[in-house]
PDB file of N, CA and C in Angstrom:
ATOM      1  N   UNK A  14       0.922  -1.190  -0.251  1.00 80.00           N
ATOM      2  CA  UNK A  14      -0.078   0.228   0.167  1.00 80.00           C
ATOM      3  C   UNK A  14       0.986   1.393  -0.008  1.00 80.00           C
ATOM      4  N   UNK A  15       2.078   1.143   1.010  1.00 83.00           N
ATOM      5  CA  UNK A  15       2.865   2.368   0.951  1.00 83.00           C
ATOM      6  C   UNK A  15       3.499   2.738  -0.532  1.00 83.00           C
ATOM      7  N   UNK A  16       3.682   1.603  -1.317  1.00 83.00           N
ATOM      8  CA  UNK A  16       4.484   2.011  -2.615  1.00 83.00           C
ATOM      9  C   UNK A  16       3.315   2.273  -3.450  1.00 83.00           C
ATOM     10  N   UNK A  17       1.995   2.334  -3.526  1.00 82.00           N
ATOM     11  CA  UNK A  17       0.867   2.802  -4.369  1.00 82.00           C
ATOM     12  C   UNK A  17       0.953   4.311  -3.789  1.00 82.00           C
ATOM     13  N   UNK A  18       0.829   4.475  -2.736  1.00 83.00           N
ATOM     14  CA  UNK A  18       0.896   5.676  -2.057  1.00 83.00           C
ATOM     15  C   UNK A  18       2.079   6.646  -2.681  1.00 83.00           C
ATOM     16  N   UNK A  19       3.106   6.225  -2.776  1.00 84.00           N
ATOM     17  CA  UNK A  19       4.290   6.907  -2.919  1.00 84.00           C
ATOM     18  C   UNK A  19       4.282   7.242  -4.579  1.00 84.00           C
ATOM     19  N   UNK A  20       3.779   6.104  -5.132  1.00 80.00           N
ATOM     20  CA  UNK A  20       3.729   6.221  -6.846  1.00 80.00           C
ATOM     21  C   UNK A  20       2.813   7.288  -7.182  1.00 80.00           C
ATOM     22  N   UNK A  21       1.619   7.509  -6.510  1.00 80.00           N
ATOM     23  CA  UNK A  21       0.474   8.528  -6.673  1.00 80.00           C
ATOM     24  C   UNK A  21       1.163  10.144  -6.237  1.00 80.00           C
ATOM     25  N   UNK A  22       1.754   9.961  -5.234  1.00 83.00           N
ATOM     26  CA  UNK A  22       2.205  11.195  -4.715  1.00 83.00           C
ATOM     27  C   UNK A  22       3.422  11.530  -5.287  1.00 83.00           C
ATOM     28  N   UNK A  23       4.399  11.143  -5.671  1.00 85.00           N
ATOM     29  CA  UNK A  23       5.636  11.475  -6.423  1.00 85.00           C
ATOM     30  C   UNK A  23       6.017  11.663  -7.746  1.00 85.00           C
ATOM     31  N   UNK A  24       5.938  10.188  -8.323  1.00 89.00           N
ATOM     32  CA  UNK A  24       6.212  10.300  -9.614  1.00 89.00           C
ATOM     33  C   UNK A  24       5.267  10.628 -10.762  1.00 89.00           C
ATOM     34  N   UNK A  25       3.902  10.407 -10.125  1.00 89.00           N
ATOM     35  CA  UNK A  25       2.686  11.302 -10.975  1.00 89.00           C
ATOM     36  C   UNK A  25       2.456  12.233 -10.875  1.00 89.00           C
ATOM     37  N   UNK A  26       2.889  13.250 -10.173  1.00 89.00           N
ATOM     38  CA  UNK A  26       2.964  14.813 -10.086  1.00 89.00           C
ATOM     39  C   UNK A  26       4.009  15.231 -11.038  1.00 89.00           C
ATOM     40  N   UNK A  27       4.901  14.504 -11.021  1.00 93.00           N
ATOM     41  CA  UNK A  27       5.969  15.241 -11.910  1.00 93.00           C
ATOM     42  C   UNK A  27       5.748  14.934 -13.210  1.00 93.00           C
ATOM     43  N   UNK A  28       5.023  13.757 -13.494  1.00 94.00           N
ATOM     44  CA  UNK A  28       4.542  13.005 -14.970  1.00 94.00           C
ATOM     45  C   UNK A  28       3.518  14.109 -15.429  1.00 94.00           C
ATOM     46  N   UNK A  29       2.717  14.486 -14.513  1.00 94.00           N
ATOM     47  CA  UNK A  29       1.268  15.772 -14.777  1.00 94.00           C
ATOM     48  C   UNK A  29       2.251  16.969 -15.044  1.00 94.00           C
ATOM     49  N   UNK A  30       2.727  17.389 -14.391  1.00 95.00           N
ATOM     50  CA  UNK A  30       3.606  18.764 -14.554  1.00 95.00           C
ATOM     51  C   UNK A  30       4.051  18.576 -16.152  1.00 95.00           C
ATOM     52  N   UNK A  31       5.152  17.401 -16.162  1.00 97.00           N
ATOM     53  CA  UNK A  31       5.820  17.605 -17.562  1.00 97.00           C
ATOM     54  C   UNK A  31       4.897  17.434 -18.717  1.00 97.00           C
ATOM     55  N   UNK A  32       3.695  16.356 -18.745  1.00 98.00           N
ATOM     56  CA  UNK A  32       2.747  16.374 -19.806  1.00 98.00           C
ATOM     57  C   UNK A  32       2.067  17.827 -19.963  1.00 98.00           C
ATOM     58  N   UNK A  33       2.052  18.580 -19.050  1.00 97.00           N
ATOM     59  CA  UNK A  33       1.414  19.779 -19.223  1.00 97.00           C
ATOM     60  C   UNK A  33       2.132  20.740 -19.767  1.00 97.00           C
ATOM     61  N   UNK A  34       3.637  20.933 -19.505  1.00 98.00           N
ATOM     62  CA  UNK A  34       4.390  21.716 -19.746  1.00 98.00           C
ATOM     63  C   UNK A  34       4.790  21.496 -21.255  1.00 98.00           C
ATOM     64  N   UNK A  35       4.751  20.131 -21.598  1.00 98.00           N
ATOM     65  CA  UNK A  35       5.213  19.674 -22.943  1.00 98.00           C
ATOM     66  C   UNK A  35       3.892  19.900 -23.960  1.00 98.00           C
ATOM     67  N   UNK A  36       2.772  19.631 -23.260  1.00 97.00           N
ATOM     68  CA  UNK A  36       1.716  19.937 -24.113  1.00 97.00           C
ATOM     69  C   UNK A  36       1.046  21.431 -24.559  1.00 97.00           C
ATOM     70  N   UNK A  37       1.748  22.148 -23.650  1.00 98.00           N
ATOM     71  CA  UNK A  37       1.406  23.428 -23.784  1.00 98.00           C
ATOM     72  C   UNK A  37       2.346  23.999 -24.794  1.00 98.00           C
ATOM     73  N   UNK A  38       3.601  23.845 -24.629  1.00 98.00           N
ATOM     74  CA  UNK A  38       4.524  24.063 -25.563  1.00 98.00           C
ATOM     75  C   UNK A  38       4.217  23.682 -26.983  1.00 98.00           C
ATOM     76  N   UNK A  39       3.878  22.415 -27.235  1.00 98.00           N
ATOM     77  CA  UNK A  39       3.467  21.986 -28.565  1.00 98.00           C
ATOM     78  C   UNK A  39       2.387  22.827 -29.217  1.00 98.00           C
ATOM     79  N   UNK A  40       1.452  22.949 -28.390  1.00 97.00           N
ATOM     80  CA  UNK A  40       0.186  23.893 -28.879  1.00 97.00           C
ATOM     81  C   UNK A  40       0.651  25.089 -29.422  1.00 97.00           C
ATOM     82  N   UNK A  41       1.638  25.939 -28.198  1.00 97.00           N
ATOM     83  CA  UNK A  41       2.353  27.101 -28.633  1.00 97.00           C
ATOM     84  C   UNK A  41       2.811  27.249 -29.955  1.00 97.00           C
ATOM     85  N   UNK A  42       3.593  26.204 -30.274  1.00 97.00           N
ATOM     86  CA  UNK A  42       4.463  25.922 -31.387  1.00 97.00           C
ATOM     87  C   UNK A  42       3.476  26.081 -32.479  1.00 97.00           C
ATOM     88  N   UNK A  43       2.494  25.387 -32.269  1.00 95.00           N
ATOM     89  CA  UNK A  43       1.559  24.923 -33.557  1.00 95.00           C
ATOM     90  C   UNK A  43       0.834  26.307 -33.791  1.00 95.00           C
ATOM     91  N   UNK A  44       0.456  26.887 -32.936  1.00 92.00           N
ATOM     92  CA  UNK A  44      -0.329  28.265 -33.182  1.00 92.00           C
ATOM     93  C   UNK A  44       0.756  29.411 -33.445  1.00 92.00           C
ATOM     94  N   UNK A  45       1.725  29.475 -33.255  1.00 93.00           N
ATOM     95  CA  UNK A  45       2.690  30.465 -33.594  1.00 93.00           C
ATOM     96  C   UNK A  45       2.951  30.067 -35.348  1.00 93.00           C
ATOM     97  N   UNK A  46       3.004  28.925 -35.633  1.00 94.00           N
ATOM     98  CA  UNK A  46       3.601  28.639 -36.929  1.00 94.00           C
ATOM     99  C   UNK A  46       2.180  28.719 -37.812  1.00 94.00           C
ATOM    100  N   UNK A  47       0.968  28.727 -37.470  1.00 90.00           N
ATOM    101  CA  UNK A  47      -0.088  29.100 -38.537  1.00 90.00           C
ATOM    102  C   UNK A  47      -0.015  30.684 -39.016  1.00 90.00           C
ATOM    103  N   UNK A  48      -0.368  30.691 -40.232  1.00 89.00           N
ATOM    104  CA  UNK A  48      -0.694  31.940 -40.782  1.00 89.00           C
ATOM    105  C   UNK A  48      -1.477  32.883 -39.767  1.00 89.00           C
ATOM    106  N   UNK A  49      -1.066  34.129 -39.962  1.00 83.00           N
ATOM    107  CA  UNK A  49      -2.043  35.130 -39.245  1.00 83.00           C
ATOM    108  C   UNK A  49      -3.382  35.320 -39.987  1.00 83.00           C
ATOM    109  N   UNK A  50      -4.143  35.746 -39.110  1.00 78.00           N
ATOM    110  CA  UNK A  50      -5.551  35.803 -39.836  1.00 78.00           C
ATOM    111  C   UNK A  50      -5.597  37.601 -39.636  1.00 78.00           C
ATOM    112  N   UNK A  51      -6.235  37.958 -40.474  1.00 75.00           N
ATOM    113  CA  UNK A  51      -6.513  39.187 -40.259  1.00 75.00           C
ATOM    114  C   UNK A  51      -7.758  39.668 -39.932  1.00 75.00           C
ATOM    115  N   UNK A  52      -7.639  40.349 -38.675  1.00 70.00           N
ATOM    116  CA  UNK A  52      -9.031  40.293 -37.880  1.00 70.00           C
ATOM    117  C   UNK A  52      -9.272  42.146 -37.999  1.00 70.00           C
ATOM    118  N   UNK A  53     -10.298  42.516 -37.632  1.00 66.00           N
ATOM    119  CA  UNK A  53     -10.939  43.853 -37.679  1.00 66.00           C
ATOM    120  C   UNK A  53     -11.382  44.179 -36.107  1.00 66.00           C
ATOM    121  N   UNK A  54     -11.961  43.285 -35.293  1.00 65.00           N
ATOM    122  CA  UNK A  54     -12.577  43.883 -34.241  1.00 65.00           C
ATOM    123  C   UNK A  54     -13.418  44.820 -34.500  1.00 65.00           C
ATOM    124  N   UNK A  55     -14.419  44.653 -35.393  1.00 65.00           N
ATOM    125  CA  UNK A  55     -15.559  45.941 -35.840  1.00 65.00           C
ATOM    126  C   UNK A  55     -16.803  44.587 -35.618  1.00 65.00           C
ATOM    127  N   UNK A  56     -17.819  45.119 -35.350  1.00 60.00           N
ATOM    128  CA  UNK A  56     -19.140  44.620 -35.136  1.00 60.00           C
ATOM    129  C   UNK A  56     -19.882  44.661 -36.602  1.00 60.00           C
ATOM    130  N   UNK A  57     -20.346  43.582 -37.086  1.00 67.00           N
ATOM    131  CA  UNK A  57     -20.887  43.884 -38.474  1.00 67.00           C
ATOM    132  C   UNK A  57     -22.313  43.765 -38.112  1.00 67.00           C
ATOM    133  N   UNK A  58     -23.269  44.192 -38.864  1.00 70.00           N
ATOM    134  CA  UNK A  58     -23.099  45.484 -39.439  1.00 70.00           C
ATOM    135  C   UNK A  58     -22.854  46.630 -38.513  1.00 70.00           C
ATOM    136  N   UNK A  59     -22.217  47.489 -38.791  1.00 76.00           N
ATOM    137  CA  UNK A  59     -21.745  48.441 -37.639  1.00 76.00           C
ATOM    138  C   UNK A  59     -22.965  49.463 -36.964  1.00 76.00           C
ATOM    139  N   UNK A  60     -23.287  49.268 -36.046  1.00 79.00           N
ATOM    140  CA  UNK A  60     -24.324  49.888 -35.450  1.00 79.00           C
ATOM    141  C   UNK A  60     -23.639  51.154 -34.210  1.00 79.00           C
ATOM    142  N   UNK A  61     -24.355  52.216 -34.070  1.00 82.00           N
ATOM    143  CA  UNK A  61     -24.044  53.302 -33.330  1.00 82.00           C
ATOM    144  C   UNK A  61     -24.998  53.028 -31.904  1.00 82.00           C
ATOM    145  N   UNK A  62     -24.669  53.712 -30.807  1.00 87.00           N
ATOM    146  CA  UNK A  62     -23.102  53.799 -30.608  1.00 87.00           C
ATOM    147  C   UNK A  62     -22.495  52.601 -30.219  1.00 87.00           C
ATOM    148  N   UNK A  63     -21.050  52.491 -30.690  1.00 81.00           N
ATOM    149  CA  UNK A  63     -20.428  51.295 -30.858  1.00 81.00           C
ATOM    150  C   UNK A  63     -20.338  50.462 -29.552  1.00 81.00           C
ATOM    151  N   UNK A  64     -20.022  51.207 -28.471  1.00 86.00           N
ATOM    152  CA  UNK A  64     -19.885  50.613 -26.929  1.00 86.00           C
ATOM    153  C   UNK A  64     -20.774  49.887 -26.486  1.00 86.00           C
ATOM    154  N   UNK A  65     -21.954  50.609 -27.045  1.00 89.00           N
ATOM    155  CA  UNK A  65     -23.456  49.900 -26.456  1.00 89.00           C
ATOM    156  C   UNK A  65     -23.613  48.560 -27.444  1.00 89.00           C
ATOM    157  N   UNK A  66     -23.505  48.580 -28.645  1.00 86.00           N
ATOM    158  CA  UNK A  66     -23.449  47.454 -29.272  1.00 86.00           C
ATOM    159  C   UNK A  66     -22.601  46.396 -29.032  1.00 86.00           C
ATOM    160  N   UNK A  67     -21.237  46.789 -28.816  1.00 84.00           N
ATOM    161  CA  UNK A  67     -20.207  45.784 -27.995  1.00 84.00           C
ATOM    162  C   UNK A  67     -20.547  45.037 -27.034  1.00 84.00           C
ATOM    163  N   UNK A  68     -21.117  45.836 -25.899  1.00 89.00           N
ATOM    164  CA  UNK A  68     -21.726  45.307 -24.403  1.00 89.00           C
ATOM    165  C   UNK A  68     -22.851  44.244 -25.033  1.00 89.00           C
ATOM    166  N   UNK A  69     -23.530  44.692 -25.482  1.00 89.00           N
ATOM    167  CA  UNK A  69     -24.813  43.805 -26.066  1.00 89.00           C
ATOM    168  C   UNK A  69     -24.355  42.571 -26.456  1.00 89.00           C
ATOM    169  N   UNK A  70     -23.180  42.606 -27.466  1.00 87.00           N
ATOM    170  CA  UNK A  70     -22.685  41.151 -28.224  1.00 87.00           C
ATOM    171  C   UNK A  70     -21.873  40.613 -27.020  1.00 87.00           C
ATOM    172  N   UNK A  71     -21.288  41.363 -26.022  1.00 87.00           N
ATOM    173  CA  UNK A  71     -20.482  40.416 -25.187  1.00 87.00           C
ATOM    174  C   UNK A  71     -21.371  40.034 -24.154  1.00 87.00           C
ATOM    175  N   UNK A  72     -22.163  40.677 -23.663  1.00 90.00           N
ATOM    176  CA  UNK A  72     -23.167  40.038 -22.157  1.00 90.00           C
ATOM    177  C   UNK A  72     -24.270  39.250 -22.673  1.00 90.00           C
ATOM    178  N   UNK A  73     -24.951  39.545 -23.877  1.00 91.00           N
ATOM    179  CA  UNK A  73     -26.065  38.796 -24.168  1.00 91.00           C
ATOM    180  C   UNK A  73     -25.925  37.682 -25.452  1.00 91.00           C
ATOM    181  N   UNK A  74     -25.151  37.606 -26.135  1.00 90.00           N
ATOM    182  CA  UNK A  74     -24.571  36.329 -27.066  1.00 90.00           C
ATOM    183  C   UNK A  74     -25.609  36.291 -27.969  1.00 90.00           C
ATOM    184  N   UNK A  75     -25.782  37.242 -28.578  1.00 90.00           N
ATOM    185  CA  UNK A  75     -27.051  37.114 -29.691  1.00 90.00           C
ATOM    186  C   UNK A  75     -26.736  36.190 -30.768  1.00 90.00           C
ATOM    187  N   UNK A  76     -25.458  35.839 -31.182  1.00 88.00           N
ATOM    188  CA  UNK A  76     -25.041  34.870 -32.191  1.00 88.00           C
ATOM    189  C   UNK A  76     -25.355  33.486 -31.572  1.00 88.00           C
ATOM    190  N   UNK A  77     -25.136  33.279 -30.110  1.00 92.00           N
ATOM    191  CA  UNK A  77     -25.229  31.901 -29.857  1.00 92.00           C
ATOM    192  C   UNK A  77     -26.797  31.767 -30.148  1.00 92.00           C
ATOM    193  N   UNK A  78     -27.824  32.934 -29.212  1.00 93.00           N
ATOM    194  CA  UNK A  78     -29.188  32.730 -29.184  1.00 93.00           C
ATOM    195  C   UNK A  78     -29.665  32.085 -30.491  1.00 93.00           C
ATOM    196  N   UNK A  79     -29.096  33.011 -31.719  1.00 92.00           N
ATOM    197  CA  UNK A  79     -29.791  32.611 -32.975  1.00 92.00           C
ATOM    198  C   UNK A  79     -29.439  31.284 -33.755  1.00 92.00           C
ATOM    199  N   UNK A  80     -28.259  30.728 -33.288  1.00 93.00           N
ATOM    200  CA  UNK A  80     -27.767  29.427 -33.856  1.00 93.00           C
ATOM    201  C   UNK A  80     -28.069  28.221 -32.668  1.00 93.00           C
ATOM    202  N   UNK A  81     -28.227  28.304 -31.653  1.00 93.00           N
ATOM    203  CA  UNK A  81     -28.431  27.445 -30.618  1.00 93.00           C
ATOM    204  C   UNK A  81     -29.312  28.182 -29.382  1.00 93.00           C
ATOM    205  N   UNK A  82     -30.637  27.859 -29.591  1.00 95.00           N
ATOM    206  CA  UNK A  82     -31.226  28.816 -28.376  1.00 95.00           C
ATOM    207  C   UNK A  82     -31.392  28.073 -27.222  1.00 95.00           C
ATOM    208  N   UNK A  83     -31.288  26.791 -27.342  1.00 97.00           N
ATOM    209  CA  UNK A  83     -31.139  26.086 -25.922  1.00 97.00           C
ATOM    210  C   UNK A  83     -29.716  26.361 -25.243  1.00 97.00           C
ATOM    211  N   UNK A  84     -28.972  26.330 -26.036  1.00 95.00           N
ATOM    212  CA  UNK A  84     -27.402  26.373 -25.687  1.00 95.00           C
ATOM    213  C   UNK A  84     -27.400  27.593 -24.977  1.00 95.00           C
ATOM    214  N   UNK A  85     -28.138  28.642 -25.569  1.00 95.00           N
ATOM    215  CA  UNK A  85     -28.065  30.113 -24.857  1.00 95.00           C
ATOM    216  C   UNK A  85     -29.071  30.173 -23.710  1.00 95.00           C
ATOM    217  N   UNK A  86     -29.948  29.185 -23.205  1.00 96.00           N
ATOM    218  CA  UNK A  86     -30.604  29.534 -22.178  1.00 96.00           C
ATOM    219  C   UNK A  86     -29.715  28.788 -20.881  1.00 96.00           C
ATOM    220  N   UNK A  87     -29.281  27.910 -21.366  1.00 97.00           N
ATOM    221  CA  UNK A  87     -28.477  27.276 -20.328  1.00 97.00           C
ATOM    222  C   UNK A  87     -27.181  28.068 -20.182  1.00 97.00           C
ATOM    223  N   UNK A  88     -26.797  28.917 -20.931  1.00 95.00           N
ATOM    224  CA  UNK A  88     -25.720  29.293 -20.774  1.00 95.00           C
ATOM    225  C   UNK A  88     -25.727  30.820 -19.875  1.00 95.00           C
ATOM    226  N   UNK A  89     -26.864  31.261 -20.263  1.00 95.00           N
ATOM    227  CA  UNK A  89     -27.218  32.549 -19.590  1.00 95.00           C
ATOM    228  C   UNK A  89     -27.536  31.997 -18.135  1.00 95.00           C
ATOM    229  N   UNK A  90     -28.336  30.979 -17.687  1.00 96.00           N
ATOM    230  CA  UNK A  90     -28.450  30.255 -16.154  1.00 96.00           C
ATOM    231  C   UNK A  90     -27.350  30.296 -15.721  1.00 96.00           C
ATOM    232  N   UNK A  91     -26.311  29.718 -16.281  1.00 96.00           N
ATOM    233  CA  UNK A  91     -24.931  29.348 -15.794  1.00 96.00           C
ATOM    234  C   UNK A  91     -24.203  30.334 -15.211  1.00 96.00           C
ATOM    235  N   UNK A  92     -24.068  31.780 -16.050  1.00 94.00           N
ATOM    236  CA  UNK A  92     -23.592  32.703 -15.747  1.00 94.00           C
ATOM    237  C   UNK A  92     -24.219  33.603 -14.732  1.00 94.00           C
ATOM    238  N   UNK A  93     -25.646  33.842 -14.707  1.00 95.00           N
ATOM    239  CA  UNK A  93     -26.335  34.226 -13.725  1.00 95.00           C
ATOM    240  C   UNK A  93     -26.256  33.705 -12.431  1.00 95.00           C
ATOM    241  N   UNK A  94     -26.425  32.235 -12.207  1.00 96.00           N
ATOM    242  CA  UNK A  94     -25.966  31.259 -11.053  1.00 96.00           C
ATOM    243  C   UNK A  94     -24.256  32.114 -10.466  1.00 96.00           C
ATOM    244  N   UNK A  95     -23.457  31.969 -11.635  1.00 95.00           N
ATOM    245  CA  UNK A  95     -22.193  32.202 -11.090  1.00 95.00           C
ATOM    246  C   UNK A  95     -21.793  33.755 -10.491  1.00 95.00           C
ATOM    247  N   UNK A  96     -22.688  34.446 -11.052  1.00 93.00           N
ATOM    248  CA  UNK A  96     -22.604  36.136 -10.659  1.00 93.00           C
ATOM    249  C   UNK A  96     -23.461  35.964  -9.068  1.00 93.00           C
ATOM    250  N   UNK A  97     -24.390  35.240  -9.022  1.00 92.00           N
ATOM    251  CA  UNK A  97     -25.190  35.253  -7.506  1.00 92.00           C
ATOM    252  C   UNK A  97     -23.997  34.420  -6.741  1.00 92.00           C
ATOM    253  N   UNK A  98     -23.290  33.421  -7.202  1.00 92.00           N
ATOM    254  CA  UNK A  98     -22.345  32.684  -6.297  1.00 92.00           C
ATOM    255  C   UNK A  98     -21.208  33.639  -5.870  1.00 92.00           C
ATOM    256  N   UNK A  99     -20.763  34.530  -6.692  1.00 91.00           N
ATOM    257  CA  UNK A  99     -19.769  35.500  -6.265  1.00 91.00           C
ATOM    258  C   UNK A  99     -20.340  36.505  -5.499  1.00 91.00           C
ATOM    259  N   UNK A 100     -21.398  37.135  -5.706  1.00 89.00           N
ATOM    260  CA  UNK A 100     -22.080  37.975  -4.804  1.00 89.00           C
ATOM    261  C   UNK A 100     -22.364  37.606  -3.155  1.00 89.00           C
ATOM    262  N   UNK A 101     -22.627  36.322  -3.189  1.00 87.00           N
ATOM    263  CA  UNK A 101     -23.275  36.034  -1.934  1.00 87.00           C
ATOM    264  C   UNK A 101     -21.359  35.495  -1.330  1.00 87.00           C
ATOM    265  N   UNK A 102     -20.547  35.012  -2.006  1.00 85.00           N
ATOM    266  CA  UNK A 102     -19.291  34.891  -1.331  1.00 85.00           C
ATOM    267  C   UNK A 102     -18.634  36.250  -0.824  1.00 85.00           C
ATOM    268  N   UNK A 103     -19.077  37.352  -1.477  1.00 84.00           N
ATOM    269  CA  UNK A 103     -18.329  38.494  -1.107  1.00 84.00           C
ATOM    270  C   UNK A 103     -19.002  39.169   0.308  1.00 84.00           C
ATOM    271  N   UNK A 104     -20.492  38.610   0.325  1.00 78.00           N
ATOM    272  CA  UNK A 104     -21.119  38.967   1.718  1.00 78.00           C
ATOM    273  C   UNK A 104     -19.985  38.019   2.939  1.00 78.00           C
ATOM    274  N   UNK A 105     -19.836  37.076   2.646  1.00 75.00           N
ATOM    275  CA  UNK A 105     -19.111  36.339   3.736  1.00 75.00           C
ATOM    276  C   UNK A 105     -17.755  36.823   3.983  1.00 75.00           C
ATOM    277  N   UNK A 106     -16.884  37.522   2.846  1.00 74.00           N
ATOM    278  CA  UNK A 106     -15.743  37.820   3.000  1.00 74.00           C
ATOM    279  C   UNK A 106     -15.867  39.240   3.686  1.00 74.00           C
ATOM    280  N   UNK A 107     -16.852  39.867   3.788  1.00 72.00           N
ATOM    281  CA  UNK A 107     -17.014  41.145   4.244  1.00 72.00           C
ATOM    282  C   UNK A 107     -17.439  41.094   5.834  1.00 72.00           C
ATOM    283  N   UNK A 108     -17.640  40.184   6.145  1.00 66.00           N
ATOM    284  CA  UNK A 108     -18.089  39.927   7.475  1.00 66.00           C
ATOM    285  C   UNK A 108     -16.828  39.839   8.330  1.00 66.00           C
TER     286      UNK A 108
END
């Protein structure tokens, strides 16, 4: 039993860390070798005021709602619950 515990606590941790760093390095090499994509950071079609439509796209996910409405419902429920969780934990920190 001691051998199993030692194997879980020592070599497997080093294997996990090495796997993480090797995988991250390989992924970064793959990303940096790909051709660069021209990006414009504009919202199409352009609407004014831009900052308001940028907030709309950021927080309400209209493209997700248009293409996968069921996913959008669960996505919004997840984010609202996460927001409530953060606020309720802030109450504990303030005490």
